[in-house]
Coordinates of C-alpha atoms in Angstrom, one line a residue:
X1 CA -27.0 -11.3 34.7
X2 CA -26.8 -15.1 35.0
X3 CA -24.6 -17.5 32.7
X4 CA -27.5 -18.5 30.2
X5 CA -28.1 -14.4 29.3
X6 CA -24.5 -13.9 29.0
X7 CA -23.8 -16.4 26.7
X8 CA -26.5 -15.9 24.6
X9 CA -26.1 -12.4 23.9
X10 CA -22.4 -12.6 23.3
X11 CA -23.1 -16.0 20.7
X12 CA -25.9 -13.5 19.0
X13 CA -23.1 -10.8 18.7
X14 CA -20.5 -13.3 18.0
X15 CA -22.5 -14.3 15.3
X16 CA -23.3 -11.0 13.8
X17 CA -19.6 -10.5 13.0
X18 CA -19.1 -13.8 11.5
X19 CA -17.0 -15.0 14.4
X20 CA -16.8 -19.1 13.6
X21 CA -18.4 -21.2 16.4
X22 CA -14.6 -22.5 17.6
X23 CA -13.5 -19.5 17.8
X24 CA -16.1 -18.1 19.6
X25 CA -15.9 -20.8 22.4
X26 CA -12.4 -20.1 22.5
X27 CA -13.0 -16.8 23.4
X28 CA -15.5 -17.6 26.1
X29 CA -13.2 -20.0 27.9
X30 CA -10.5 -17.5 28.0
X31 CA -12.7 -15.0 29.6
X32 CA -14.2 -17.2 32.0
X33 CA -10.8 -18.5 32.9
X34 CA -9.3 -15.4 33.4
X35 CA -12.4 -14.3 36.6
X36 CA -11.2 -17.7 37.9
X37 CA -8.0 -16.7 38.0
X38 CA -8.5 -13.1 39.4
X39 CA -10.5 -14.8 42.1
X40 CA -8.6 -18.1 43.2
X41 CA -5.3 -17.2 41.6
X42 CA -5.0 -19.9 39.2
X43 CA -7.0 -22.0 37.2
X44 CA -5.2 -25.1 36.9
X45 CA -7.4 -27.4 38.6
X46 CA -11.1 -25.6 36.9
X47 CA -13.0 -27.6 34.4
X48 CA -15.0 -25.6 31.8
X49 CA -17.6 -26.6 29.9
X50 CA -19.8 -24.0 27.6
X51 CA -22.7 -24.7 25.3
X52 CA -23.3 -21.9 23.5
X53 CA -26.3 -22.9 21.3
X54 CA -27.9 -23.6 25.1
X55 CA -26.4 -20.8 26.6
X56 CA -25.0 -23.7 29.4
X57 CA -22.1 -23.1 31.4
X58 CA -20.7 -25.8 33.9
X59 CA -17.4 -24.3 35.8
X60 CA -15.8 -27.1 38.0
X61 CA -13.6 -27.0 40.9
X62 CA -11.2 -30.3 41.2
X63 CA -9.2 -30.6 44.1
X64 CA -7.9 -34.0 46.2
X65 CA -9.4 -34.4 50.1
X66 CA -6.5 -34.8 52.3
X67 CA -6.1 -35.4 55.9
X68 CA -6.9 -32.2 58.2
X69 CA -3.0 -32.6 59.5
X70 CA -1.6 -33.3 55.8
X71 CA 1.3 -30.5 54.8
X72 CA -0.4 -29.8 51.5
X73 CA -3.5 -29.0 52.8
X74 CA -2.9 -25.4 51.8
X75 CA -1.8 -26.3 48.1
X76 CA -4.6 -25.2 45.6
X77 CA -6.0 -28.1 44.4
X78 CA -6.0 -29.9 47.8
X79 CA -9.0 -29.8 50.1
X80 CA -9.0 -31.0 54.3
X81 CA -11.4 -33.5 55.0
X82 CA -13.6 -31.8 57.1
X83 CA -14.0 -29.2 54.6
X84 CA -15.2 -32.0 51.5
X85 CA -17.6 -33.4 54.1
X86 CA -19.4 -30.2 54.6
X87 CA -19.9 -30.6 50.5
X88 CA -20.8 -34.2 50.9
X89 CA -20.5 -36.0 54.3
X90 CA -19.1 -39.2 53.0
X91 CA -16.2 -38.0 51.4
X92 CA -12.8 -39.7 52.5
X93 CA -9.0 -38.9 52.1
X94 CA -7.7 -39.9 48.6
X95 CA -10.8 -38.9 46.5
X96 CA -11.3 -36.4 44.3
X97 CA -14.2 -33.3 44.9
X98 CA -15.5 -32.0 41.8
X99 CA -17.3 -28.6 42.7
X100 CA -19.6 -26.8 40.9
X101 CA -18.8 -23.0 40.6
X102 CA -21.8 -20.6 39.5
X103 CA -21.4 -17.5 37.7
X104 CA -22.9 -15.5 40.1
X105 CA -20.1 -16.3 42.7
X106 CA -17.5 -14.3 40.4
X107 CA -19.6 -10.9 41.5
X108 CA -21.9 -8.9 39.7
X109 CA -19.0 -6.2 38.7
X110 CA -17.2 -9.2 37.6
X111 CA -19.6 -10.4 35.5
X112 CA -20.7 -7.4 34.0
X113 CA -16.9 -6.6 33.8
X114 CA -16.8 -10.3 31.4
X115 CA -19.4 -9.5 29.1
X116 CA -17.3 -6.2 28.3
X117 CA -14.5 -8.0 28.0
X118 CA -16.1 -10.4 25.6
X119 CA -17.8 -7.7 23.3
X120 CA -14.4 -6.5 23.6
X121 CA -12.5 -9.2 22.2
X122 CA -14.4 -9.9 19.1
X123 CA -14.0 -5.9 17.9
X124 CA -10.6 -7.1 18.3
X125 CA -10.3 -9.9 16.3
X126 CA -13.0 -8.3 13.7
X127 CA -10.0 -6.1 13.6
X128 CA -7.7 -8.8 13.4
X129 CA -9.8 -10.3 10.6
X130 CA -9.9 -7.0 8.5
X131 CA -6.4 -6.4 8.6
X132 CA -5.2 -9.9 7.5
X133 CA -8.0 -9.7 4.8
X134 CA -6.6 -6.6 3.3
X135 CA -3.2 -7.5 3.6
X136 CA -3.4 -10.3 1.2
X137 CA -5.4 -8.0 -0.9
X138 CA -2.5 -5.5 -1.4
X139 CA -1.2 -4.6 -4.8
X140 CA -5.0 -5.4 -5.9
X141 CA -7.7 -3.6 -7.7
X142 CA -11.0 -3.2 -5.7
X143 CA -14.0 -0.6 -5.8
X144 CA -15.1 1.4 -3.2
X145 CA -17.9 4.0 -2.3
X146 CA -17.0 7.8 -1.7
X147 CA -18.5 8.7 1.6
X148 CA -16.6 11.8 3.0
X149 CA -14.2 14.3 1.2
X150 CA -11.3 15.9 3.4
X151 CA -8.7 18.3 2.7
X152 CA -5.6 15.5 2.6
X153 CA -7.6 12.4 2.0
X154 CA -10.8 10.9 0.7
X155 CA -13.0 8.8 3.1
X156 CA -14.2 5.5 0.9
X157 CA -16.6 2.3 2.3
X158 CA -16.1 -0.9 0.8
X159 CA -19.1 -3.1 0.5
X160 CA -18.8 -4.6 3.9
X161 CA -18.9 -1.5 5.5
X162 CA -15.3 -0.9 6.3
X163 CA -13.4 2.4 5.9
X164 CA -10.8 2.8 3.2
X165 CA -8.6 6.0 3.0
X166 CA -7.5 7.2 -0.2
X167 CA -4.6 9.8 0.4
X168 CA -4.4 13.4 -1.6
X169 CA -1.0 12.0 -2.6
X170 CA -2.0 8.8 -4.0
X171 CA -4.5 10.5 -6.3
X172 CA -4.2 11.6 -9.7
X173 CA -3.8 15.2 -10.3
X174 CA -7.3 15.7 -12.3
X175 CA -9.6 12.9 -10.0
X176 CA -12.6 14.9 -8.8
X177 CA -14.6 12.8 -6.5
X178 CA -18.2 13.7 -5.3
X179 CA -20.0 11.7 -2.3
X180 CA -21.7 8.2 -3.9
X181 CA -18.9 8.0 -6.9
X182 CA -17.5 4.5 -6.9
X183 CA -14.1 4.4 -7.3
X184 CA -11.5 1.9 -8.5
X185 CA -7.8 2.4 -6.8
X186 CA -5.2 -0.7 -5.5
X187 CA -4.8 -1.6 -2.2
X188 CA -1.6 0.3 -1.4
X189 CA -0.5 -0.8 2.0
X190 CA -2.1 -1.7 5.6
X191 CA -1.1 -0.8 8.8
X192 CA -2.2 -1.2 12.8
X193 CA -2.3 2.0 14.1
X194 CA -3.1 2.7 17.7
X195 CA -4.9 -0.9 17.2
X196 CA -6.9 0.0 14.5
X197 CA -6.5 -1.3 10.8
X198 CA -5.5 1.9 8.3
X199 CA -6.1 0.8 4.6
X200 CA -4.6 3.0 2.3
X201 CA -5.5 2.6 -1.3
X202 CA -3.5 4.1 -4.4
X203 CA -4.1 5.0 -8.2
X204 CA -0.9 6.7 -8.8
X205 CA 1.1 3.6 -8.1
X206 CA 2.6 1.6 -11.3
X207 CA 1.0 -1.5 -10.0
X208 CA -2.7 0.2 -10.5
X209 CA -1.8 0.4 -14.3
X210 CA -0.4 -2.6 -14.3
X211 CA -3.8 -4.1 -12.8
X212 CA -6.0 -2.3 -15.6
X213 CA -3.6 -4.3 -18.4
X214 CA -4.2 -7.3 -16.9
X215 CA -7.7 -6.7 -16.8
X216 CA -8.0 -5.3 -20.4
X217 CA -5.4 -7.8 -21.9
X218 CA -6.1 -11.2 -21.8
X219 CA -2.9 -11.8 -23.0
X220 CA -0.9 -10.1 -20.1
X221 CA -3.2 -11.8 -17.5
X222 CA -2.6 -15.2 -19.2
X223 CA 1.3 -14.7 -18.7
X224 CA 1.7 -14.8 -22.3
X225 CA 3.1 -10.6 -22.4
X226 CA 5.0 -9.7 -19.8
X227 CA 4.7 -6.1 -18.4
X228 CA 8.8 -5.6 -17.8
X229 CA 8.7 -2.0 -16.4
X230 CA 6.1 0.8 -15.4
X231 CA 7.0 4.3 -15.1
X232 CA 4.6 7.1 -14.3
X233 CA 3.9 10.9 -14.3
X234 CA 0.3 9.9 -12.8
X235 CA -2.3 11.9 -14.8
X236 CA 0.3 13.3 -17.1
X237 CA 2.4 10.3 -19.2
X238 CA 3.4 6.7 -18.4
X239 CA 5.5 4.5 -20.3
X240 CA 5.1 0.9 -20.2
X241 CA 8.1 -1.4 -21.5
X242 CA 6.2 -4.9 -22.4
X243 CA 7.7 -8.2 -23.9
X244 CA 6.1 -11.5 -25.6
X245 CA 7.7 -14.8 -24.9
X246 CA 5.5 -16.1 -28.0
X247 CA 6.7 -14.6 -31.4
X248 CA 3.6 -15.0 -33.1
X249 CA 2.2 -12.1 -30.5
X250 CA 2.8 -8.2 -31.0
X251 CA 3.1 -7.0 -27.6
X252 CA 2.4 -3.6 -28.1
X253 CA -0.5 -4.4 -30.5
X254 CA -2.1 -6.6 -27.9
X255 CA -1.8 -4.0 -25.3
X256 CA -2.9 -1.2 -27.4
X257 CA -5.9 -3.2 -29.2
X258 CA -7.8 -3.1 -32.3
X259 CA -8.0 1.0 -33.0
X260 CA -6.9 1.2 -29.4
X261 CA -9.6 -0.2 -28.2
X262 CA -7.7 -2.1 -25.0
X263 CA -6.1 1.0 -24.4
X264 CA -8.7 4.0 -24.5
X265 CA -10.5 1.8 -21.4
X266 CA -7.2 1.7 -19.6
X267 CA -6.2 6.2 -20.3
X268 CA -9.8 7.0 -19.4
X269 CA -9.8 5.5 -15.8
X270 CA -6.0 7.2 -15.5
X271 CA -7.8 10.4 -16.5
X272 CA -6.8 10.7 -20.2
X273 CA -2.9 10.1 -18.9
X274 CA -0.9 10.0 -21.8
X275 CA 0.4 5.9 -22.1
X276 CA 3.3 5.0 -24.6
X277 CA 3.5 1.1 -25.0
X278 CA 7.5 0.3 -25.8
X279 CA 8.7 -3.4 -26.9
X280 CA 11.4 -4.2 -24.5
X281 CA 14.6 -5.4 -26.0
X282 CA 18.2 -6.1 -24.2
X283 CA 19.8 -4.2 -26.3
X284 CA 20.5 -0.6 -24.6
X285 CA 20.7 1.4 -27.7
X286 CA 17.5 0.3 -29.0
X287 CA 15.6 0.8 -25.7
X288 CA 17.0 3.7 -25.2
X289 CA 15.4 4.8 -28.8
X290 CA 12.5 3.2 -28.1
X291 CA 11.9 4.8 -24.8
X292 CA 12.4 8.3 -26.5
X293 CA 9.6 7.7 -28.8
X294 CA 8.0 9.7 -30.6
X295 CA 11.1 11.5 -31.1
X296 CA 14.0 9.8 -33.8
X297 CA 17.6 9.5 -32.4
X298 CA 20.6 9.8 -34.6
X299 CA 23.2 8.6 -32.4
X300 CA 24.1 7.2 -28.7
X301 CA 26.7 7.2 -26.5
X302 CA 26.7 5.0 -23.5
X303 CA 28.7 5.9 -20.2
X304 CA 28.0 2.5 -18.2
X305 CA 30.2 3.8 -15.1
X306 CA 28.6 6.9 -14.6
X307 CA 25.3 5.2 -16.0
X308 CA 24.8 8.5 -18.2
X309 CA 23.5 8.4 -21.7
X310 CA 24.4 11.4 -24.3
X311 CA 21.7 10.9 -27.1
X312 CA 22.2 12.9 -30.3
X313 CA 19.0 14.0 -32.3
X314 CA 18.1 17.0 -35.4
X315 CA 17.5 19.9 -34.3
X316 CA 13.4 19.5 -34.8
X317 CA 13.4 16.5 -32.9
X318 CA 14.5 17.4 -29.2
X319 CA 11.6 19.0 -28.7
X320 CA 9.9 15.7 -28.7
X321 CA 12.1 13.7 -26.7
X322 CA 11.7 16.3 -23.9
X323 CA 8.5 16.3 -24.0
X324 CA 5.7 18.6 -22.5
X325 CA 7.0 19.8 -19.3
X326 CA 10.1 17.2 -19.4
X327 CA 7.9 15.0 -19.0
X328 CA 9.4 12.3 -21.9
X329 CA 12.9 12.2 -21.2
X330 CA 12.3 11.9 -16.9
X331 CA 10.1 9.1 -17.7
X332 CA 12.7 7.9 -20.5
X333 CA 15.4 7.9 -18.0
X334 CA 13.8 6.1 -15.2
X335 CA 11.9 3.5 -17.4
X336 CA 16.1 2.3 -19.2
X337 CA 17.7 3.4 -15.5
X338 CA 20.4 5.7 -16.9
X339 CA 20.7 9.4 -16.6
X340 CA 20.0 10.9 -20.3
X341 CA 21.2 14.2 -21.6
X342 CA 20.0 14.8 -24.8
X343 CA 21.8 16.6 -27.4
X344 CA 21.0 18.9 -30.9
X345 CA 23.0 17.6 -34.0
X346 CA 24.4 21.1 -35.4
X347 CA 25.2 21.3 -39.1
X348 CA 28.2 23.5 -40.0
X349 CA 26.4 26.9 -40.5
X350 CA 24.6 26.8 -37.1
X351 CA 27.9 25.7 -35.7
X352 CA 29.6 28.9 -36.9
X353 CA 27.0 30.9 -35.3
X354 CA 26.6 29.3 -31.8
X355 CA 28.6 28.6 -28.9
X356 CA 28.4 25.6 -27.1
X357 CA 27.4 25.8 -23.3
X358 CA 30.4 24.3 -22.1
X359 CA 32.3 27.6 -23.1
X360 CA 31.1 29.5 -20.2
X361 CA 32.2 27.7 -17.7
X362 CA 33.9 30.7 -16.2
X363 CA 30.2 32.5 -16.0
X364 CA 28.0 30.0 -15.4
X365 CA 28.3 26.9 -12.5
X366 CA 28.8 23.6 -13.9
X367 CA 26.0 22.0 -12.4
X368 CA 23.3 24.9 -14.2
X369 CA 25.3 23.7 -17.4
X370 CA 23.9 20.3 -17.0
X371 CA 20.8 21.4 -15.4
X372 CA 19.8 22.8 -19.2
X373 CA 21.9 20.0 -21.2
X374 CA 19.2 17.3 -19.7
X375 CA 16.3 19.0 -21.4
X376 CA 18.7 19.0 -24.3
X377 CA 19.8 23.0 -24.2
X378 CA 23.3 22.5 -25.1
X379 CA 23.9 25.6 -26.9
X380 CA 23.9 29.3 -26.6
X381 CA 21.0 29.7 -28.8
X382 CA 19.3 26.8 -27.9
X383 CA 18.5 28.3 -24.4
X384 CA 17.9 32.1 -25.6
X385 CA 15.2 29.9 -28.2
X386 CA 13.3 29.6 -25.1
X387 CA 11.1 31.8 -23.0
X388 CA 11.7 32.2 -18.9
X389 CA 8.4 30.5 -18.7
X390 CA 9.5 27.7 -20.7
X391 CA 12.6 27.3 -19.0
X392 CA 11.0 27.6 -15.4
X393 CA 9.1 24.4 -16.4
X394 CA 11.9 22.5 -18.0
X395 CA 14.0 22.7 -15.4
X396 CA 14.7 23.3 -11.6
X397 CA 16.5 26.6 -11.9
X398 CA 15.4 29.7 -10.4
X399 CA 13.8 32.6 -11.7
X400 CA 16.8 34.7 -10.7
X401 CA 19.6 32.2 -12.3
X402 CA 17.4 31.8 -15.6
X403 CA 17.7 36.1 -15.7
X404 CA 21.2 36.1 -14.9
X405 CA 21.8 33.2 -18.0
X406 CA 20.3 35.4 -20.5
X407 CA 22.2 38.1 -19.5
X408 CA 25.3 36.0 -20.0
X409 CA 24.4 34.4 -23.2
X410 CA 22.9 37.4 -24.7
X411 CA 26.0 39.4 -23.9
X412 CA 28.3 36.5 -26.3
X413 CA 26.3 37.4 -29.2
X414 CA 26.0 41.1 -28.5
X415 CA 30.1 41.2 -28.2

């Protein structure tokens, strides 16, 4: 394979994968430089000169004639006399020979061993190029093409051909993808791995939601509402704590939109996950009302060392502030950043007939006592209000625990 060939069909390739023409030049130069070197040890006195558009390459060897007797005539970019006149007899001591190298001097294996190196070196820096593209796409929404479906990920192509994975873990609970589906998820993080770019999108993350708002709210992509916090059960319930710096603007009625118009776009791409919009405030108290909505709070007591919150509520209300599943009050609890245990007001009748939890403390462990007073089961009767079922769901106790409870509480009321 001579220069011109080489050149050519590396440029064409080159080309092909949107390498720029500096670049590209660059890359034959360091190739070419690196056979010199692996043949005459160093390249410090080679000239290089590549046209690519011609497929012209000019390699030149400079070295200074010396006297046949001269000390440095074994120094690399020195040449004896009688060795410059055999390139041109009237050479004399003090000039400078500048030789012409040709590619096929280098070897065929060398040359052949080149162009690998060259087709080489562009999948690299295509790599290169892929990975710094999608890095400074991360935390952003794109769309992508289902191609494959495995059992811990989903393959996806983007529209330049490039492989996306979107893990079983970053998915919501109730996607169902089929081969062809486009898809919409955030670029979740990019990493090298084994020299290979891995692009791993999301669409549980809080910043996916937060990327539909700004696309459905003009409001919050202008800067004018501020999304302060996001907290997710992905598929199952978010809440999103919002504030205006303008007063004439409702944050939560900008985000919602006219007969929830904004919003409805926003739950459907989540699959139908359940989205409370909360005005967020400084004052503790108030958010932390706010963040228990729908249900009403009668009273709160903040414990700022042991960041704990006791919230008091009627009876008919607690059900609501726990939510399906516990759902509400986790989410409550992360979205304010206090622990919250919520409590049932008792009016003097029911407090004659119940027995506070904290009165079998010689029965039951202290920590299964607060295990059932953060889903708001701070009573006796409270917890045998409940089936097993509903308390295997509440909370993280086990099946046996929950049996040995009843047994307790049931005994109290049977004595």
């Amino acid at each position: 394979m001579d220069a011109k060939v080489l050149i050519e069909s590396f440029a064409e390739f080159a080309r092909s994968k949107n390498v720029d023409r500096p670049t590209m030049i660059r890359i034959l130069e360091d190739v070419f430089r690196a056979m010199i070197r692996k043949k005459y040890e160093t390249d410090e006195n080679f000239d290089v000169t590549i046209n690519a558009d011609k497929g012209d390459l000019e390699i030149l060897r400079i070295r200074e004639i010396v006297d046949d007797n001269s000390e440095d005539i074994w120094d690399f970019d020195k040449i004896s006399l009688t060795d410059a006149r055999k390139i041109e007899p009237d050479f004399e001591v003090g000039e400078e020979v500048y030789e012409k190298i040709e590619l096929e001097e280098f070897g065929r294996r060398a040359v052949m061993m080149a162009r690998q190196t060259l087709i080489q070196r562009i999948k690299d820096l295509e790599k290169d190029l892929l990975f710094n593209q999608y890095e400074e796409l991360v935390g952003e929404i794109i769309s992508a093409e289902v191609y494959q479906i495995l059992g811990r990920e989903v393959l996806l192509m983007d529209g330049e051909g490039n492989e996306l994975i979107l893990p079983k873990g970053e998915q919501i609970p109730k996607d169902r993808f089929r081969k062809g589906d486009t898809v919409r998820a955030i670029v979740h993080k990019v990493e090298m791995v084994n020299g290979n770019p891995r692009i791993i999108l999301s669409r549980t993350s809080p910043i996916f939601l937060e990327r539909l708002f700004e696309n459905e709210v003009p409001e919050v992509y202008d800067g004018l509402i501020t999304i302060k916090k996001i907290v997710r059960e992905p598929g199952e319930r978010a809440k999103v704590a919002v504030e205006s710096y303008d007063d004439r603007i409702d944050p939560v009625g900008a985000c919602v939109g006219m007969k929830g118009s904004r919003i409805h776009a926003v739950v459907r791409e989540l699959q139908n996950e359940n989205i409370d919009v909360i005005n967020y405030t400084d004052n503790l108290d108030l958010y932390v009302s706010r963040a228990l909505s729908p249900a009403k709070v009668t009273s709160i007591t903040v414990d700022q060392d042991k960041k704990r919150i006791s919230v008091f509520l009627k009876p008919d209300q607690v059900s609501m502030a726990i939510g399906k599943g516990g759902f509400n009050i986790r989410l409550a609890s992360r979205l304010v950043g206090f622990e919250i245990d919520v409590f049932r007001e008792l009016n003097d009748i029911e407090d004659e007939e119940d027995v506070v939890l904290d009165e079998f403390v010689d029965e039951i462990d202290g920590w299964i006592i607060d295990e059932l007073k953060k889903t708001g089961l701070d009573t006796a009767k409270s917890v045998l209000s409940l089936s097993k079922e509903d308390l295997l769901r509440r909370t993280e106790l086990e099946e046996e625990t929950i049996d040995e409870i009843f047994r307790i509480l049931k005994q109290e009321f049977e004595q």
